[in-house]
Tab-separated table of C-alpha atoms and ligand atoms in Angstrom:
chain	number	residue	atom	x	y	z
A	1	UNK	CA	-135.107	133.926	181.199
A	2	UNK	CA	-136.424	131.763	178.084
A	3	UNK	CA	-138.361	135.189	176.993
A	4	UNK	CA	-134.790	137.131	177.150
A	5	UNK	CA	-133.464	134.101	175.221
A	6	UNK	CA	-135.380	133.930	172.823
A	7	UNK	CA	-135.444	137.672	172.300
A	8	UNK	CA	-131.405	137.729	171.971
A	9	UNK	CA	-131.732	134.767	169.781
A	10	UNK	CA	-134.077	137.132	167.650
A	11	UNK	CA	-131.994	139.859	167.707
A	12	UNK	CA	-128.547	138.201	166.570
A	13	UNK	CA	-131.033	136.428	163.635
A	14	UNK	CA	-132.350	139.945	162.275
A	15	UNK	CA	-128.935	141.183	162.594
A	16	UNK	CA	-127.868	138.172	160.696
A	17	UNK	CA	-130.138	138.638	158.041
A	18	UNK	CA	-129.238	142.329	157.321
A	19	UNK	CA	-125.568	141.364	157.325
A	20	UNK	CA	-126.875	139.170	154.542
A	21	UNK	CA	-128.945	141.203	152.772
A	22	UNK	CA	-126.153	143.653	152.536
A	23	UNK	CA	-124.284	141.361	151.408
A	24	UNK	CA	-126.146	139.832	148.770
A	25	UNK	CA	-126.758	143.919	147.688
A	26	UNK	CA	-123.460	143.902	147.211
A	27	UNK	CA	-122.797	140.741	145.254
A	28	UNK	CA	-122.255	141.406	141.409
A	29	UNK	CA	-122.370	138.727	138.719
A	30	UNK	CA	-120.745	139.044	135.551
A	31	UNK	CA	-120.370	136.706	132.118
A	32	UNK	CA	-116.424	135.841	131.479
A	33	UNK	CA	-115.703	134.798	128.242
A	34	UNK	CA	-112.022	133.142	127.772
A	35	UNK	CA	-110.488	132.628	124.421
A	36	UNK	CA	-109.113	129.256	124.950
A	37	UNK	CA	-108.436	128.001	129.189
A	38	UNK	CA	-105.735	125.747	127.667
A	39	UNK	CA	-103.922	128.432	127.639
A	40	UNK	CA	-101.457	129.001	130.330
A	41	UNK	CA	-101.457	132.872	131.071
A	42	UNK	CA	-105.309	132.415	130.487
A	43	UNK	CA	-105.767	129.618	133.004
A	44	UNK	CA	-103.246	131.241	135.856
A	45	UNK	CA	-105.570	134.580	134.946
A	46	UNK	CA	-108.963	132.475	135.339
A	47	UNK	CA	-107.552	130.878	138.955
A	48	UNK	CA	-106.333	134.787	140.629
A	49	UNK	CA	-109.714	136.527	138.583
A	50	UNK	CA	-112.148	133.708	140.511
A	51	UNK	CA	-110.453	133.922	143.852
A	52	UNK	CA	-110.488	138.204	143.887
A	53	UNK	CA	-114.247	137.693	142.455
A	54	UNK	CA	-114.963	135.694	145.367
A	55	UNK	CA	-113.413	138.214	147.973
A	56	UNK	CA	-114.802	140.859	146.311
A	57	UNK	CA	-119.071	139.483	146.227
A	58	UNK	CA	-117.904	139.298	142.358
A	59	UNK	CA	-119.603	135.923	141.001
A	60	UNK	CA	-118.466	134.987	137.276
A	61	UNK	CA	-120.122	132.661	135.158
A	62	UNK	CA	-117.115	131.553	132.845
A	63	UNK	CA	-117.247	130.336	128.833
A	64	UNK	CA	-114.296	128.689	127.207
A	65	UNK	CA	-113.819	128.984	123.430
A	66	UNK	CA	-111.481	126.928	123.177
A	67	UNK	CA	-110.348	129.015	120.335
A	68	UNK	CA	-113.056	128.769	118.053
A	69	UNK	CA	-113.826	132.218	117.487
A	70	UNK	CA	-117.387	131.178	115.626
A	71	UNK	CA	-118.503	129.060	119.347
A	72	UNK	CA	-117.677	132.488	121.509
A	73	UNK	CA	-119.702	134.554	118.994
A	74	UNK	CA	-122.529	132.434	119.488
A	75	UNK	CA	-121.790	132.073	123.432
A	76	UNK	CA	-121.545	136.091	123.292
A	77	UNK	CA	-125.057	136.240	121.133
A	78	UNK	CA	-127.117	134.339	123.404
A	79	UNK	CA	-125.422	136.442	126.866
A	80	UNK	CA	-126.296	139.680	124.992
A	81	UNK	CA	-130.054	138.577	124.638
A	82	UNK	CA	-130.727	138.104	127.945
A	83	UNK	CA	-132.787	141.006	130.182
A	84	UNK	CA	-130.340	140.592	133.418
A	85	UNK	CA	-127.621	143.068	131.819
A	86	UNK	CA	-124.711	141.840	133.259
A	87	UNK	CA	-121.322	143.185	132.780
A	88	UNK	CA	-119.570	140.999	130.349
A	89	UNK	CA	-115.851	140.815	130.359
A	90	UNK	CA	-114.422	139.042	126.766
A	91	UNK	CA	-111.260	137.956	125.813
A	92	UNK	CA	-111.536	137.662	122.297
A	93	UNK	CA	-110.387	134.952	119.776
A	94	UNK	CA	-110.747	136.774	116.775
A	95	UNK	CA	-109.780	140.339	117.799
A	96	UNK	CA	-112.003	141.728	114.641
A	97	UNK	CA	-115.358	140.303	116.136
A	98	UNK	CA	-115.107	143.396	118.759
A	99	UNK	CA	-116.301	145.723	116.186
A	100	UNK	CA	-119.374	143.859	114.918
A	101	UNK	CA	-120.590	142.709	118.275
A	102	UNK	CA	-120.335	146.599	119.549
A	103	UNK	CA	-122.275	147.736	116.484
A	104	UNK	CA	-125.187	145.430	117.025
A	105	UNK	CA	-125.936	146.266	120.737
A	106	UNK	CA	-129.313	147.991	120.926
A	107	UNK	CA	-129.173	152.324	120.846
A	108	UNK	CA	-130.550	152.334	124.251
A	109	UNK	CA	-127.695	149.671	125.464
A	110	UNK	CA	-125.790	150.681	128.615
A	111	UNK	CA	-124.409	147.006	129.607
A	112	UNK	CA	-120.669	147.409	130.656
A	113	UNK	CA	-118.573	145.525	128.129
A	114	UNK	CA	-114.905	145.164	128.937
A	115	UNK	CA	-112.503	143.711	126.809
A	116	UNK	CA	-108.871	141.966	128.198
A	117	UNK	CA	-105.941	141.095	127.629
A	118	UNK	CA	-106.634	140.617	123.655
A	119	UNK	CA	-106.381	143.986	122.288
A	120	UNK	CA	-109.301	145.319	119.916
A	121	UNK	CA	-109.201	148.267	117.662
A	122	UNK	CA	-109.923	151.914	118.372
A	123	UNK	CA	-112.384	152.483	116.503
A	124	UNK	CA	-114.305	149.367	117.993
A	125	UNK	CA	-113.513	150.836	121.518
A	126	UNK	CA	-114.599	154.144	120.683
A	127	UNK	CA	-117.985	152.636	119.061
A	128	UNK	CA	-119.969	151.879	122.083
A	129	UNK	CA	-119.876	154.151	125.584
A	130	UNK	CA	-119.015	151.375	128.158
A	131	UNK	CA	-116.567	149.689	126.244
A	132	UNK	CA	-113.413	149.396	127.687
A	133	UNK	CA	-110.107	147.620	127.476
A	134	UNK	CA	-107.646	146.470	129.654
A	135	UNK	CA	-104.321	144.725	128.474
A	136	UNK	CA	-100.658	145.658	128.643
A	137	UNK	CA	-97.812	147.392	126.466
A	138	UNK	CA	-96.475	144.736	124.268
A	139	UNK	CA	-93.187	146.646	123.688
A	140	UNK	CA	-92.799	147.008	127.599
A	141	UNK	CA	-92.644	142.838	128.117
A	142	UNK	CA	-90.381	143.000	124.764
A	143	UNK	CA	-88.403	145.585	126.249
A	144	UNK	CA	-87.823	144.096	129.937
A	145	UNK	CA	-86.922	140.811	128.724
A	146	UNK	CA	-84.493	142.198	126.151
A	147	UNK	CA	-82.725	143.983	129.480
A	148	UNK	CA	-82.554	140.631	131.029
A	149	UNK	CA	-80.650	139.275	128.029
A	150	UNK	CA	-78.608	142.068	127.658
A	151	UNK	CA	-77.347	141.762	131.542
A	152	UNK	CA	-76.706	138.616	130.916
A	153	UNK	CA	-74.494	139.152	127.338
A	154	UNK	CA	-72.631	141.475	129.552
A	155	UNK	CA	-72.151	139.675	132.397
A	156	UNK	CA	-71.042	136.685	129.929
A	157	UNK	CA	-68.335	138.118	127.281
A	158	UNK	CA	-68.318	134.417	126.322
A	159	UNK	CA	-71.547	133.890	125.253
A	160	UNK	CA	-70.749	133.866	121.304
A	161	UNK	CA	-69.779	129.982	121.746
A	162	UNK	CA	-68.917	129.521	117.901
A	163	UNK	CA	-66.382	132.659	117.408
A	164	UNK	CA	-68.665	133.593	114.577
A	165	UNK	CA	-69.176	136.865	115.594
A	166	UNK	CA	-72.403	137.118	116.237
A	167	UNK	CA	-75.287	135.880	119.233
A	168	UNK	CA	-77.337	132.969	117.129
A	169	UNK	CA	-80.463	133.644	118.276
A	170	UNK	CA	-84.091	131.577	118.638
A	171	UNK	CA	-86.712	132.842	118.635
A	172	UNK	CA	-90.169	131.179	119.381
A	173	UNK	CA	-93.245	133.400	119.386
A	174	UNK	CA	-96.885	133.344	119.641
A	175	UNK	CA	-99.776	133.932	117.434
A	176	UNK	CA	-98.657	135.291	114.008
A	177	UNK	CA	-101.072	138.406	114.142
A	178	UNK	CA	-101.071	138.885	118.061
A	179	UNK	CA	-99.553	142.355	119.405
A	180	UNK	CA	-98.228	140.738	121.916
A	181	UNK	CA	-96.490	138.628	119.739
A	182	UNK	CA	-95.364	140.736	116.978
A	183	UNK	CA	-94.467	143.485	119.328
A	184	UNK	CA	-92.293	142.125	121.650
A	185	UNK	CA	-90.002	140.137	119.023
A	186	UNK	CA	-89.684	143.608	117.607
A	187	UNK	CA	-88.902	145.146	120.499
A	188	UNK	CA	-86.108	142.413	121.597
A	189	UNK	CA	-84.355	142.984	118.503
A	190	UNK	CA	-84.405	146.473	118.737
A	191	UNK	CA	-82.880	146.606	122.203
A	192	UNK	CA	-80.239	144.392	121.150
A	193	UNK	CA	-79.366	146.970	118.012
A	194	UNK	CA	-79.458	149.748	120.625
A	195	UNK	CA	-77.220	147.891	122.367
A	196	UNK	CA	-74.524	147.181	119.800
A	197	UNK	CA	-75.320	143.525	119.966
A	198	UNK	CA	-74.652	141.678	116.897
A	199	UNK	CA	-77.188	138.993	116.567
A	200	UNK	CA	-78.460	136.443	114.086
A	201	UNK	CA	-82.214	134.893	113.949
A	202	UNK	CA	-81.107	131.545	113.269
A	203	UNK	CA	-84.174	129.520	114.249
A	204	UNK	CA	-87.917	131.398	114.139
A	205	UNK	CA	-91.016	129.680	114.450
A	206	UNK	CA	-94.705	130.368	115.440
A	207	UNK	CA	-95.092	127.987	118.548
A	208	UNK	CA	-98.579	129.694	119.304
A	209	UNK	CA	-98.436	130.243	122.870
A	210	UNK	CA	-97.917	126.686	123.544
A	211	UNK	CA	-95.979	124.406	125.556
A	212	UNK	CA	-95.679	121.628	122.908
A	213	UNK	CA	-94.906	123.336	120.541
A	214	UNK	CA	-92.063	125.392	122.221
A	215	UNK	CA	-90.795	121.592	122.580
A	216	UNK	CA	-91.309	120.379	119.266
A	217	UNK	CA	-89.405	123.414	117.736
A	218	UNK	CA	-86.664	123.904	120.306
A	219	UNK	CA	-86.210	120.177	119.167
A	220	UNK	CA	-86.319	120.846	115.487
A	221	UNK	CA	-83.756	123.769	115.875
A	222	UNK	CA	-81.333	121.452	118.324
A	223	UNK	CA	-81.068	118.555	115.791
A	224	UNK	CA	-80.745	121.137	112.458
A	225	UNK	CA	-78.418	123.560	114.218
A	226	UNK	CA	-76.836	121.639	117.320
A	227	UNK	CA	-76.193	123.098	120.510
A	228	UNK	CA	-73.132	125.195	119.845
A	229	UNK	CA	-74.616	126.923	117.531
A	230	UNK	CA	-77.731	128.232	119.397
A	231	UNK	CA	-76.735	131.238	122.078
A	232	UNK	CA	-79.650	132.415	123.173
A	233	UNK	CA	-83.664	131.249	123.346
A	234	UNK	CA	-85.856	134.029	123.593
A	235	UNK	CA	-89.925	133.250	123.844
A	236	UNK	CA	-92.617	135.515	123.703
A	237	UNK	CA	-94.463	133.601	126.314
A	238	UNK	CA	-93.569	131.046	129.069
A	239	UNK	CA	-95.007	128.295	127.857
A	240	UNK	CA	-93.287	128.054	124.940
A	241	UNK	CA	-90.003	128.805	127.058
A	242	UNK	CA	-90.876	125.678	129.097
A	243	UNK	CA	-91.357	123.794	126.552
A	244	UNK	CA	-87.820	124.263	125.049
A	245	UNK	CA	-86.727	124.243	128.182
A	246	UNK	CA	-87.906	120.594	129.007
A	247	UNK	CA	-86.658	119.655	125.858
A	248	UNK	CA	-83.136	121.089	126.092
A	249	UNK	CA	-83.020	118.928	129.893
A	250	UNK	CA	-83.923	116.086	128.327
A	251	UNK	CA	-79.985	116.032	126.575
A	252	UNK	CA	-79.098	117.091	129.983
A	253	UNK	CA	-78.788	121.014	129.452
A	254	UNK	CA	-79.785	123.748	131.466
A	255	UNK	CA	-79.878	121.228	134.348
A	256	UNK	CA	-76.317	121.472	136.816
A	257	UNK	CA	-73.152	121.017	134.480
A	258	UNK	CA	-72.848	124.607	133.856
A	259	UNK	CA	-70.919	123.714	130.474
A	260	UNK	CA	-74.330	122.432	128.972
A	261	UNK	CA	-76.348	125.791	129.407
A	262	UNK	CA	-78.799	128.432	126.898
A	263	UNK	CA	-80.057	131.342	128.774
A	264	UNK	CA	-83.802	131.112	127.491
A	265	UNK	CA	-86.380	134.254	128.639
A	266	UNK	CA	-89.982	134.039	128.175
A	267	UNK	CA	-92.996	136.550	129.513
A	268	UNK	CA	-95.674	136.350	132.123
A	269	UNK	CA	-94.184	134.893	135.310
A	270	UNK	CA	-96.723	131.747	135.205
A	271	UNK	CA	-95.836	129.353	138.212
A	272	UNK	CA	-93.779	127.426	136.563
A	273	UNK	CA	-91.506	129.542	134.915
A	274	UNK	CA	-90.947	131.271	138.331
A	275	UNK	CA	-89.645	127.863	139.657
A	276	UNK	CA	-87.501	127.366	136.743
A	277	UNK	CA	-85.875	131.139	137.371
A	278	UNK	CA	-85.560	130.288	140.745
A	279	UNK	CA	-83.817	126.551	140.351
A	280	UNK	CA	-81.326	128.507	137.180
A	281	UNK	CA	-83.378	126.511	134.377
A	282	UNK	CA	-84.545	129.819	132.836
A	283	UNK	CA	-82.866	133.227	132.461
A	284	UNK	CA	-85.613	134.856	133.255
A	285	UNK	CA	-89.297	136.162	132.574
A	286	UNK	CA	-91.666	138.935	133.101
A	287	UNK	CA	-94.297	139.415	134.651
A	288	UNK	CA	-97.378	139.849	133.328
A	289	UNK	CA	-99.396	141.298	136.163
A	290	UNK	CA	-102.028	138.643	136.298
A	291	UNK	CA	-103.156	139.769	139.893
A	292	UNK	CA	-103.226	143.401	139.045
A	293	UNK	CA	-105.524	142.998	136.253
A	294	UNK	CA	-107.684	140.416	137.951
A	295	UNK	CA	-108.147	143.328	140.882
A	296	UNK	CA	-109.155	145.678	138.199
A	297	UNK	CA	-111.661	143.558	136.556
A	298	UNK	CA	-113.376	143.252	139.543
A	299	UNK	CA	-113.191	146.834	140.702
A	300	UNK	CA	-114.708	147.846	137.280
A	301	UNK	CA	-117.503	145.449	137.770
A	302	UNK	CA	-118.545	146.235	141.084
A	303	UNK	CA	-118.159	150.102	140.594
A	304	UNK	CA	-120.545	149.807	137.428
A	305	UNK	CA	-119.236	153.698	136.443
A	306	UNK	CA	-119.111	155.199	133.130
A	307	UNK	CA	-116.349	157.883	134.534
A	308	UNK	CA	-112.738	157.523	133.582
A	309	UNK	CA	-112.033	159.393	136.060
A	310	UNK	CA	-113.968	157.562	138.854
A	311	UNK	CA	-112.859	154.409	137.426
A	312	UNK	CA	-108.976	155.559	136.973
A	313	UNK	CA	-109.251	156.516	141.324
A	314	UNK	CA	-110.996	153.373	142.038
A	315	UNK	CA	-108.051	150.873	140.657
A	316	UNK	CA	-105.026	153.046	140.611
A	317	UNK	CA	-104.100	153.213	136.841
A	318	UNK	CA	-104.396	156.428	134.345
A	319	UNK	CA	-107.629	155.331	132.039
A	320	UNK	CA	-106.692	156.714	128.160
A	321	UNK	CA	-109.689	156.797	125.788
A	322	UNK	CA	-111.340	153.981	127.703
A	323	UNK	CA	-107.675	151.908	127.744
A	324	UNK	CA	-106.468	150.737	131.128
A	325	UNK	CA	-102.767	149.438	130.570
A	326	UNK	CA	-101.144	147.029	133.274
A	327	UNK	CA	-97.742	147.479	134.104
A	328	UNK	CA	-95.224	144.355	133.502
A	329	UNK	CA	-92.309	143.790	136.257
A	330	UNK	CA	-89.017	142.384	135.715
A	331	UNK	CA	-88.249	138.802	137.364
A	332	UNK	CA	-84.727	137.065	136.863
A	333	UNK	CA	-82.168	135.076	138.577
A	334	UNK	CA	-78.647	136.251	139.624
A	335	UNK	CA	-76.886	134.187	136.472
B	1	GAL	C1	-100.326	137.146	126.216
B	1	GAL	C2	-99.608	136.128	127.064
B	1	GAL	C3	-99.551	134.810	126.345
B	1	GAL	C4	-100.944	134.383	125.905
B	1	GAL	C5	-101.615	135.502	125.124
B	1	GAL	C6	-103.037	135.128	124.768
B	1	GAL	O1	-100.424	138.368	126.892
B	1	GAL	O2	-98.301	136.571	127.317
B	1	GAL	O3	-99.001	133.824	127.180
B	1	GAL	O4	-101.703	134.083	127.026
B	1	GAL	O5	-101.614	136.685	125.901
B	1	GAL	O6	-103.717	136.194	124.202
């Protein structure tokens, strides 16, 4: 009886320990380098990437920059130099810096190198085999959250609260030089032309992604324009949008009298701003598919291929000269 005892407990142990050495075959690392984990998108990103990663036998060691572009480059330097070869995924500061870091990888290099959600030139991408980038359309998010505004011009005839004519418009955006930013404050505008929507930038202002700031301007333009004369706050992120959106409830608007209310969009569908659709704080957002692209990071690094095509079947998405684009999605409330 102890004999057959012991001999199960044998068994189950050597079963054990294949079950783990399958599943330690099967456990990737890779180096994650963020541009700055203040950063709201960036942090929600971070929270989704390291829970798929740890579903998936995908174990990330993670670098913040902080954004100090000259730090990463030196974080990146010393990552490259060592023999392991692990995929490294970077989310640049300085969006140039992709160029000369592809350049100076060894001829014989075949590390995987994928870029995200900080676009990099073609030529950089085309420079190096396993480069890759994954990101979204810019002028999609500008595009969807112009749609949302537009439903709601429509919806409110009223919404020109002066009689001058026109929708006064704010607008707080991100990084001067970021696509994202640039691109979807186009692509607002454009919408509302297409539309036959008469509109006037009264208020602009490069809030840098940020929550403070978004309050610190949406205060400036309040006290230089007052409320009547501000129709509409359009954001190119949600941070920004909360943060004028905590500072226009702290003089008791878009709180319940329905007489004190600025529809006010932003992008990515961070936590927050999905409660503050939800409770009719916010017009609405988009959503920048933070899951989505977390799944595809981690498909790319534990399928290791070189094959667009292989890679394009693996996570569901077309790849275009090495470019994997994530779809955004629509979110807003019934107002
Ligand atoms: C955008 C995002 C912003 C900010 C920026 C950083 O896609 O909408 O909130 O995170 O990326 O590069």
């Amino acid at each position: 009886m102890k004999v057959k005892n012991a001999l199960k407990v044998t068994v189950v142990c050597s079963q054990l320990l294949l079950a783990a050495s399958a599943f330690a075959a099967e456990t990737k690392s890779a180096d994650i380098f963020y541009y700055n984990l203040t950063d709201s998108f960036i942090a929600n990103l971070d929270r989704i990437l390291t829970q798929k990663g740890s579903e998936q036998g995908v174990d990330f060691k993670k670098y913040n920059a902080l954004d100090d572009a000259f730090a990463q480059s030196e974080t990146i330097d010393i990552a490259l130099a060592d023999k392991e070869n692990k995929p490294l995924l970077i989310n640049l500061v300085d969006s140039t810096y992709a160029n000369e870091l592809l350049t100076s990888l060894p001829k014989d290099s075949d590390r995987q190198i994928i870029f995200f959600n900080r676009d990099i030139s073609d030529s950089a991408l085309a420079s190096y085999d396993n480069a890759w980038f994954v990101g979204a359309s810019p002028r999609e998010s500008g595009r969807y959250q112009a749609d949302i505004l537009v439903s709601y011009l429509k919806a409110h005839p009223d919404y020109d609260k002066n009689k001058n004519g026109v929708l006064d418009l704010v607008m707080l955006k991100g990084e001067e030089t970021h696509l994202d930013a640039v691109l979807r404050t186009q692509e607002v505008l454009k919408v509302l032309n297409e539309q036959g929507i008469k509109y006037k930038v009264v208020f602009s202002a490069n809030a840098n992604w940020q929550f403070q700031k978004g309050f610190d301007f949406m205060d400036q333009a309040v006290s230089s324009l007052t409320f009547n004369n501000i129709e509409a706050v359009v954001c190119n992120n949600d941070a920004m949008a909360m943060g004028a959106i905590t500072d226009l409830n702290q003089y008791g608007y878009n709180l319940d009298d329905a007489n004190k209310y600025i529809p006010v969009l932003g992008i990515d569908a961070i936590p927050e701003a999905r409660q503050a659709v939800k409770e009719g704080r916010m017009l609405g957002t988009v959503c920048n598919d933070a899951t989505k692209l977390s799944e595809v990071l981690v498909t790319m690094v534990k399928l290791g291929s070189k094959d667009p095509a292989e890679i394009s079947k693996a996570i569901g998405l077309p790849v275009e000269n090495k470019r994997i684009s994530i779809p955004y999605h629509q979110i807003c409330n019934a107002q």
